[in-house]
Protein backbone atom coordinates (compact mmCIF):
# COMPACT_ATOMS: atom_id res chain seq x y z
CA MET A 1 -13.81 103.97 90.07
CA SER A 2 -17.32 105.08 90.76
CA ASN A 3 -19.69 102.85 92.76
CA THR A 4 -22.72 104.55 91.21
CA SER A 5 -25.19 101.96 89.96
CA TYR A 6 -27.38 102.57 86.97
CA TYR A 7 -30.88 101.13 86.69
CA THR A 8 -33.78 101.35 84.37
CA PRO A 9 -37.09 102.16 86.10
CA LEU A 10 -39.82 99.57 85.58
CA GLN A 11 -42.40 100.63 83.04
CA LYS A 12 -45.94 100.68 84.37
CA THR A 13 -48.20 98.22 82.60
CA SER A 14 -51.64 99.53 81.76
CA ASN A 15 -54.61 97.63 83.17
CA LYS A 16 -56.98 99.78 81.20
CA PRO A 17 -59.56 97.58 79.40
CA ASP A 18 -59.79 97.63 75.60
CA ILE A 19 -63.23 99.20 75.19
CA LEU A 20 -63.51 98.39 71.47
CA LEU A 21 -62.64 94.74 72.13
CA TRP A 22 -65.19 94.50 74.95
CA ILE A 23 -67.94 96.06 72.84
CA SER A 24 -67.14 93.63 70.03
CA ARG A 25 -67.13 90.63 72.39
CA VAL A 26 -70.44 91.52 74.02
CA PHE A 27 -72.16 92.36 70.72
CA VAL A 28 -70.94 89.29 68.83
CA GLY A 29 -71.32 86.95 71.81
CA LEU A 30 -74.90 87.92 72.60
CA LEU A 31 -75.93 87.90 68.92
CA PHE A 32 -74.45 84.44 68.34
CA ILE A 33 -76.12 83.07 71.48
CA PHE A 34 -79.47 84.58 70.47
CA SER A 35 -79.16 83.35 66.87
CA GLY A 36 -78.19 79.86 68.00
CA LEU A 37 -80.95 79.60 70.60
CA ILE A 38 -83.73 80.90 68.35
CA LYS A 39 -82.81 78.30 65.71
CA ALA A 40 -82.21 75.54 68.28
CA ASN A 41 -85.79 76.21 69.39
CA ASP A 42 -86.87 74.72 66.05
CA PRO A 43 -84.07 72.57 64.57
CA MET A 44 -86.40 70.80 62.14
CA GLY A 45 -87.53 74.16 60.74
CA PHE A 46 -83.90 75.27 60.36
CA GLY A 47 -83.24 71.90 58.73
CA TYR A 48 -85.89 72.65 56.11
CA LYS A 49 -84.08 75.91 55.39
CA LEU A 50 -80.77 74.05 55.06
CA GLN A 51 -82.42 71.75 52.52
CA GLU A 52 -83.01 74.79 50.30
CA TYR A 53 -79.27 75.53 50.39
CA PHE A 54 -78.48 71.85 49.76
CA HIS A 55 -80.67 72.00 46.66
CA VAL A 56 -78.87 75.12 45.37
CA PHE A 57 -75.42 73.55 45.80
CA ASN A 58 -76.43 70.04 44.64
CA LEU A 59 -75.97 68.53 48.11
CA THR A 60 -79.40 66.93 48.33
CA PHE A 61 -77.86 63.70 49.71
CA LEU A 62 -77.65 65.64 53.01
CA ASN A 63 -81.41 66.22 53.21
CA ASP A 64 -82.05 63.23 55.46
CA TYR A 65 -79.53 64.58 57.97
CA SER A 66 -80.61 68.24 57.80
CA ALA A 67 -82.18 68.38 61.29
CA TRP A 68 -79.04 66.95 62.94
CA ILE A 69 -76.79 69.26 60.92
CA ALA A 70 -79.02 72.11 62.12
CA ILE A 71 -78.56 71.00 65.75
CA VAL A 72 -74.76 71.01 65.32
CA ILE A 73 -74.70 74.47 63.67
CA CYS A 74 -76.95 75.96 66.37
CA ALA A 75 -74.83 74.39 69.12
CA LEU A 76 -71.67 75.76 67.53
CA GLU A 77 -73.11 79.29 67.50
CA ILE A 78 -74.17 79.03 71.15
CA ILE A 79 -70.81 77.57 72.24
CA LEU A 80 -68.76 80.21 70.43
CA GLY A 81 -70.95 83.01 71.80
CA ILE A 82 -70.76 81.84 75.44
CA LEU A 83 -67.03 81.05 75.37
CA LEU A 84 -66.33 84.43 73.77
CA LEU A 85 -68.11 86.21 76.64
CA LEU A 86 -66.31 84.03 79.22
CA GLY A 87 -62.94 84.61 77.54
CA ILE A 88 -62.22 80.86 77.31
CA ALA A 89 -60.12 79.33 74.47
CA ARG A 90 -59.62 82.76 72.95
CA LYS A 91 -57.62 81.71 69.88
CA SER A 92 -59.86 78.80 68.92
CA VAL A 93 -63.01 80.87 69.50
CA ALA A 94 -61.74 83.86 67.51
CA GLY A 95 -60.67 81.60 64.63
CA GLY A 96 -63.94 79.67 64.71
CA LEU A 97 -66.00 82.87 64.67
CA LEU A 98 -64.02 84.24 61.73
CA LEU A 99 -64.41 81.05 59.67
CA LEU A 100 -68.11 80.84 60.49
CA ILE A 101 -68.92 84.44 59.59
CA ILE A 102 -66.94 84.23 56.32
CA PHE A 103 -68.98 81.14 55.42
CA PHE A 104 -72.30 82.78 56.41
CA THR A 105 -71.42 85.98 54.52
CA PHE A 106 -70.70 83.98 51.35
CA LEU A 107 -74.01 82.09 51.69
CA THR A 108 -76.12 85.20 52.25
CA PHE A 109 -74.42 87.09 49.40
CA TYR A 110 -74.92 84.13 47.05
CA SER A 111 -78.58 83.87 48.08
CA ALA A 112 -79.17 87.60 47.64
CA PHE A 113 -77.26 88.09 44.39
CA PHE A 114 -78.68 85.04 42.63
CA ASN A 115 -82.05 85.19 44.42
CA VAL A 116 -82.02 81.45 45.16
CA VAL A 117 -83.16 81.38 48.82
CA THR A 118 -85.73 84.04 49.65
CA SER A 119 -85.24 83.99 53.44
CA CYS A 120 -81.94 83.13 55.08
CA GLY A 121 -83.32 81.57 58.27
CA CYS A 122 -80.67 83.31 60.41
CA PHE A 123 -83.16 83.88 63.22
CA GLY A 124 -85.63 81.13 62.32
CA ASP A 125 -89.28 82.06 61.90
CA ALA A 126 -89.05 84.54 64.79
CA ILE A 127 -87.37 87.33 62.78
CA PRO A 128 -87.56 86.70 59.02
CA LEU A 129 -84.82 88.52 57.09
CA THR A 130 -84.42 88.96 53.36
CA PRO A 131 -81.10 87.74 51.91
CA TRP A 132 -79.83 91.32 51.45
CA GLN A 133 -80.75 92.24 55.04
CA SER A 134 -78.95 89.14 56.24
CA PHE A 135 -75.91 89.92 54.08
CA ILE A 136 -75.65 93.42 55.57
CA LYS A 137 -75.99 91.92 59.05
CA ASP A 138 -73.15 89.50 58.30
CA LEU A 139 -70.94 92.31 56.98
CA ILE A 140 -71.41 94.22 60.25
CA LEU A 141 -70.62 91.08 62.22
CA LEU A 142 -67.55 90.49 60.05
CA VAL A 143 -66.16 93.89 61.13
CA PHE A 144 -66.66 93.17 64.83
CA ILE A 145 -65.31 89.62 64.55
CA GLY A 146 -62.31 90.99 62.63
CA ILE A 147 -61.58 93.23 65.64
CA ILE A 148 -61.88 90.22 67.97
CA PHE A 149 -59.55 88.15 65.79
CA VAL A 150 -56.88 90.88 65.58
CA LYS A 151 -57.02 91.56 69.34
CA ARG A 152 -57.55 87.93 70.39
CA ASN A 153 -54.34 87.84 72.48
CA LYS A 154 -55.77 90.55 74.74
CA ILE A 155 -58.76 88.40 75.73
CA THR A 156 -58.50 87.04 79.26
CA PRO A 157 -60.87 84.60 81.02
CA LEU A 158 -63.39 86.06 83.44
CA PHE A 159 -62.42 83.37 85.93
CA LYS A 160 -58.77 82.63 86.76
CA SER A 161 -59.42 79.05 87.89
CA SER A 162 -58.77 76.53 85.09
CA PHE A 163 -61.07 74.07 86.87
CA ALA A 164 -63.94 76.58 86.80
CA ASN A 165 -63.31 77.30 83.12
CA ASN A 166 -63.31 73.58 82.28
CA VAL A 167 -66.59 73.06 84.14
CA LEU A 168 -68.18 76.07 82.40
CA THR A 169 -67.01 74.78 79.02
CA LEU A 170 -68.50 71.33 79.73
CA PHE A 171 -71.84 72.80 80.78
CA THR A 172 -71.82 75.08 77.72
CA PHE A 173 -71.46 72.06 75.40
CA ILE A 174 -74.17 70.10 77.24
CA PHE A 175 -76.56 73.07 77.17
CA ALA A 176 -75.88 73.95 73.52
CA PHE A 177 -76.45 70.44 72.16
CA GLY A 178 -79.15 69.62 74.71
CA ALA A 179 -81.30 72.59 73.65
CA GLY A 180 -81.55 71.44 70.04
CA ILE A 181 -82.01 67.75 70.88
CA TYR A 182 -84.75 68.56 73.41
CA THR A 183 -86.83 70.66 70.99
CA TYR A 184 -86.30 68.13 68.19
CA LYS A 185 -87.82 65.46 70.43
CA TYR A 186 -90.48 67.52 72.23
CA LEU A 187 -91.35 70.26 69.64
CA PRO A 188 -90.38 73.96 69.80
CA ILE A 189 -90.76 75.69 73.17
CA LEU A 190 -91.79 78.88 71.37
CA ASP A 191 -93.97 78.32 68.31
CA PHE A 192 -93.79 81.19 65.78
CA LEU A 193 -95.85 79.41 63.11
CA PRO A 194 -99.54 79.97 62.28
CA TYR A 195 -100.49 76.46 63.48
CA LYS A 196 -99.44 77.09 67.09
CA VAL A 197 -101.62 76.02 70.01
CA GLY A 198 -104.54 78.39 70.59
CA ASN A 199 -104.75 79.72 67.03
CA ASN A 200 -108.04 79.76 65.15
CA LEU A 201 -107.08 78.34 61.76
CA PRO A 202 -110.15 79.42 59.71
CA SER A 203 -109.59 83.06 60.71
CA LEU A 204 -105.97 82.83 59.55
CA MET A 205 -107.00 81.48 56.14
CA LYS A 206 -109.00 84.50 54.97
CA VAL A 207 -108.57 88.24 54.57
CA PRO A 208 -110.46 90.25 57.23
CA GLU A 209 -113.09 92.69 56.03
CA GLY A 210 -111.60 96.12 55.34
CA ALA A 211 -108.01 94.86 55.33
CA PRO A 212 -105.64 96.81 53.04
CA GLN A 213 -105.11 95.32 49.59
CA ASP A 214 -101.96 95.15 47.49
CA GLU A 215 -101.29 98.43 45.62
CA PHE A 216 -99.83 98.29 42.14
CA GLU A 217 -98.39 100.90 39.81
CA HIS A 218 -98.63 100.62 36.03
CA ILE A 219 -95.89 102.26 33.93
CA TYR A 220 -96.64 103.09 30.28
CA ASN A 221 -94.10 103.52 27.49
CA LEU A 222 -95.31 106.47 25.38
CA LYS A 223 -94.17 107.62 21.96
CA ASN A 224 -94.97 110.90 20.24
CA LYS A 225 -96.17 110.20 16.70
CA GLN A 226 -94.94 113.58 15.38
CA THR A 227 -91.52 114.04 17.06
CA GLY A 228 -90.62 110.43 17.85
CA GLU A 229 -89.99 111.42 21.48
CA THR A 230 -90.44 108.61 24.02
CA LYS A 231 -91.11 108.77 27.74
CA LYS A 232 -92.36 106.68 30.63
CA VAL A 233 -95.27 107.71 32.83
CA THR A 234 -97.23 106.04 35.62
CA ASP A 235 -100.92 105.32 35.29
CA LYS A 236 -101.67 108.15 37.75
CA GLU A 237 -99.63 110.63 35.71
CA TYR A 238 -101.28 109.38 32.52
CA MET A 239 -104.72 110.16 33.92
CA SER A 240 -103.96 113.32 35.95
CA GLN A 241 -102.13 115.02 33.04
CA LYS A 242 -104.84 113.85 30.62
CA ILE A 243 -102.23 112.50 28.24
CA TRP A 244 -104.86 110.16 26.90
CA GLU A 245 -106.60 113.21 25.36
CA ASP A 246 -103.54 114.05 23.23
CA GLU A 247 -103.75 111.99 20.04
CA ASN A 248 -100.04 112.55 19.34
CA TRP A 249 -99.08 110.23 22.17
CA GLU A 250 -99.53 106.48 21.84
CA ILE A 251 -98.81 103.61 24.22
CA VAL A 252 -96.06 101.33 22.96
CA GLY A 253 -96.01 97.71 24.11
CA GLU A 254 -97.45 96.32 27.32
CA PRO A 255 -97.37 98.41 30.51
CA LEU A 256 -95.00 97.36 33.30
CA THR A 257 -96.83 96.50 36.53
CA LYS A 258 -94.99 97.02 39.82
CA LEU A 259 -96.08 96.28 43.39
CA ILE A 260 -95.58 99.45 45.44
CA ARG A 261 -97.26 98.48 48.72
CA LYS A 262 -98.11 95.05 50.06
CA GLY A 263 -101.53 94.63 51.58
CA TYR A 264 -102.71 92.27 54.29
CA GLN A 265 -100.90 88.93 54.13
CA VAL A 266 -102.96 85.85 54.98
CA ALA A 267 -101.11 83.78 57.59
CA ILE A 268 -102.24 80.47 56.04
CA PRO A 269 -102.57 81.06 52.28
CA ASP A 270 -101.71 77.60 50.98
CA LEU A 271 -103.69 74.97 52.91
CA MET A 272 -105.94 72.81 50.77
CA ILE A 273 -106.97 69.37 52.01
CA THR A 274 -108.25 66.92 49.37
CA ASP A 275 -109.03 63.25 49.01
CA ASN A 276 -107.23 61.09 46.44
CA GLU A 277 -109.68 62.25 43.75
CA GLY A 278 -108.96 65.93 44.37
CA GLN A 279 -112.21 66.82 46.14
CA ASP A 280 -111.78 69.69 48.62
CA PHE A 281 -112.34 68.76 52.29
CA THR A 282 -110.46 71.70 53.85
CA GLN A 283 -113.38 73.39 55.55
CA GLU A 284 -114.97 70.13 56.70
CA ILE A 285 -111.80 68.96 58.45
CA VAL A 286 -110.47 72.25 59.79
CA GLU A 287 -113.81 73.45 61.18
CA ASN A 288 -114.97 70.11 62.60
CA PRO A 289 -116.88 70.88 65.86
CA HIS A 290 -115.81 67.56 67.43
CA TYR A 291 -112.33 66.64 68.58
CA ASN A 292 -110.33 66.04 65.44
CA PHE A 293 -106.96 64.25 65.56
CA VAL A 294 -104.91 65.30 62.53
CA VAL A 295 -101.88 63.03 62.12
CA THR A 296 -99.37 64.76 59.83
CA SER A 297 -96.59 63.25 57.76
CA VAL A 298 -94.81 65.10 54.98
CA ASP A 299 -93.43 61.87 53.53
CA VAL A 300 -94.37 58.42 54.84
CA THR A 301 -91.52 56.86 52.86
CA LYS A 302 -89.05 58.58 55.20
CA PHE A 303 -90.25 56.62 58.23
CA SER A 304 -87.55 54.88 60.23
CA PRO A 305 -88.47 51.71 62.17
CA THR A 306 -88.92 53.95 65.23
CA ASP A 307 -91.26 56.28 63.31
CA PHE A 308 -93.22 53.27 62.09
CA LEU A 309 -93.72 52.06 65.68
CA ALA A 310 -94.67 55.58 66.81
CA LEU A 311 -97.38 55.81 64.14
CA ASP A 312 -98.65 52.36 65.12
CA LYS A 313 -98.96 53.50 68.75
CA ILE A 314 -100.80 56.67 67.68
CA ASN A 315 -103.12 54.66 65.44
CA GLN A 316 -103.94 52.09 68.13
CA THR A 317 -104.58 54.78 70.75
CA ILE A 318 -106.95 56.70 68.46
CA LYS A 319 -108.64 53.45 67.40
CA SER A 320 -109.37 52.61 71.03
CA LEU A 321 -110.65 56.14 71.71
CA SER A 322 -112.97 56.08 68.70
CA GLU A 323 -114.82 53.09 70.17
CA GLU A 324 -115.95 55.19 73.14
CA TYR A 325 -115.96 58.80 71.98
CA ASN A 326 -117.27 60.83 69.05
CA ILE A 327 -113.98 61.85 67.46
CA ARG A 328 -112.57 62.11 63.97
CA ALA A 329 -109.05 61.13 62.98
CA VAL A 330 -107.28 61.78 59.68
CA LEU A 331 -103.86 61.21 58.21
CA LEU A 332 -102.72 64.30 56.31
CA THR A 333 -99.77 63.73 53.99
CA ALA A 334 -98.04 64.86 50.83
CA SER A 335 -97.06 61.28 49.95
CA ALA A 336 -98.28 59.35 46.94
CA SER A 337 -101.50 57.39 47.49
CA SER A 338 -99.70 54.12 46.68
CA ASP A 339 -97.28 54.72 49.56
CA VAL A 340 -100.17 55.46 51.92
CA ASP A 341 -101.95 52.27 50.77
CA TYR A 342 -98.87 50.23 51.62
CA LEU A 343 -98.71 51.89 55.06
CA ASN A 344 -102.41 51.20 55.59
CA ASP A 345 -101.93 47.53 54.75
CA GLN A 346 -99.10 47.25 57.26
CA LEU A 347 -100.80 49.07 60.17
CA ASP A 348 -104.52 48.73 59.46
CA LEU A 349 -104.95 52.47 59.88
CA VAL A 350 -108.14 53.75 61.45
CA LEU A 351 -107.18 57.19 60.09
CA GLU A 352 -108.97 58.62 57.05
CA THR A 353 -106.37 59.63 54.47
CA PHE A 354 -106.28 63.12 52.97
CA TYR A 355 -103.65 65.02 51.03
CA ALA A 356 -102.07 68.47 51.30
CA ASP A 357 -99.00 70.26 49.96
CA ALA A 358 -95.72 69.65 51.80
CA VAL A 359 -95.23 73.36 52.61
CA PRO A 360 -98.14 73.77 55.07
CA LEU A 361 -97.57 70.24 56.41
CA LYS A 362 -94.03 71.19 57.44
CA SER A 363 -95.45 74.09 59.45
CA MET A 364 -98.16 72.14 61.26
CA VAL A 365 -96.13 69.85 63.52
CA ARG A 366 -92.32 69.70 63.50
CA SER A 367 -92.32 65.92 63.60
CA ASN A 368 -92.75 63.09 61.12
CA PRO A 369 -95.25 61.81 62.13
CA GLY A 370 -96.83 64.42 64.38
CA VAL A 371 -100.32 64.94 65.77
CA MET A 372 -102.46 68.07 65.99
CA LEU A 373 -105.71 68.12 67.97
CA LEU A 374 -108.36 70.49 66.55
CA GLN A 375 -111.85 71.50 67.66
CA ASN A 376 -113.96 74.15 65.92
CA GLY A 377 -110.90 75.23 63.97
CA ILE A 378 -108.82 75.92 67.10
CA VAL A 379 -105.52 74.13 67.71
CA ILE A 380 -106.03 72.52 71.13
CA GLU A 381 -102.67 70.74 71.38
CA LYS A 382 -99.77 69.33 69.35
CA TRP A 383 -97.52 66.33 69.95
CA SER A 384 -94.41 64.95 68.36
CA LYS A 385 -94.14 61.25 67.59
CA ASP A 386 -92.21 60.76 70.85
CA ILE A 387 -94.65 62.36 73.28
CA PHE A 388 -98.12 61.39 72.08
CA PRO A 389 -100.07 60.68 75.30
CA SER A 390 -101.79 57.49 76.37
CA LYS A 391 -105.51 56.86 76.02
CA GLU A 392 -106.06 57.56 79.73
CA GLU A 393 -104.21 60.89 79.56
CA LEU A 394 -106.24 62.00 76.53
CA ILE A 395 -109.52 61.06 78.21
CA ASN A 396 -108.70 62.79 81.49
CA THR A 397 -107.31 65.94 79.85
CA TYR A 398 -109.66 66.46 76.88
CA LEU A 399 -112.48 63.96 76.42
CA LYS A 400 -113.80 63.36 79.92
C-alpha cells in the first residue's frame, strides 16, 4: 500500500482591481454628488421645477411640500454618491442608484417626447439642459449604473473598520440633509440667477447696442402653373435664383418661418412692476437712486404663522428706519389685491404694494417672504425671511 499523499495546490486568488467597475463608481459617484449639491444649493428653485412635474402628472397637492421633497431628493443623490465611492452598503447603494436612474430616465424621456417640461433641472440653474440632453445623460448613467449593479458583490469598503464606516455614513447623512436645509433657510450660497447680489438690473433688462438678433428662415411652397411640379425653397434661394421673375412659379399657402440662430437673450425679459390699476412703475422702482427695500412674496396666501411673524418683523424694522432715513419700501407680489388688502389690515404695512408676474418673483429671492435691497438698479443685498437683520445692523452696514 502506497503512502503517497495526493493534494490539490491552492489556486491563487487575483487581487487585480476591476478597472471598469472603478471607472463606473468614480464617474457615477462624482456626478451624483455634484448633481445633488448643485440642486441642494437652491432647494426652493428645484422645488419650483418639481411643481412643473407635479402639474404634468396631476400631483399638484404636493406643491406645498415641493421644497422639502427637493431637499430629500438632493440628499439621496449626495448620500448614494458618497457611499458608492466609499464602498459602503454596496447592495443597497447599487439598488438605490438603479431605481433612481430608471425613474429619472422615464421622467426625462416623458418630458422630451411630450415636450411638457422645457428644462429638466438636473443641475439646477447652473447648467440648464434640454429634456433630450438630459435623457441622453441619463441613458449614459444607466449603462454605468448597470455595470455597478451587476458587479456590486465585488465592491469593497475603502476602510476595513466597521466603526469608521458607520461614522462616515452618519456624517454623510448629516451633511447631505444639512446642505439643503441650510440653503433653504439662508438662501443659496451660489446664486446663478439674474437677481444676484452685485448685478445691475436695468442693464440686464435691455438688449445691448450691436447685439446679434434672432435669425429666421422663410420656406416657400412653390407650384409650377404649367407642369404642376411643386418644390420648397428658402427665401434666400427664392431671391438668389430669381424665381420671382419666372411667372410660371407661384407661392402656395403661407411660408413656414423657422428660427435658425438665436440672438442675444435678455437676462431679465419678463419683469414688469405695476400698481393695482396696471400703471407701469418698473423703471421708477428698479432705478431708484435711494436705498429701496423690495419685499417679495409670490403668494401671500401661502404664509404660515411663522412667515406672518417674519413679515411683521420686516415691516416694523423698515417702518422704524423710514422715520430717520430717506428710503423707499415696497411689497412686490403676484397675489390678488384683495389678499394684500387683508394682509395690510392685519399688519398695518408701511410697504407700498405693487404687482409682478410670479415667474420673475420666484427668481428674485428664494424665500416667501424675502427682501432685496436695491440702489441705482444694483442689488446690494438679499435676505430670506429668517435672516433679515435688525435696524441697528442695517444702519451700521448700509445707511450710516
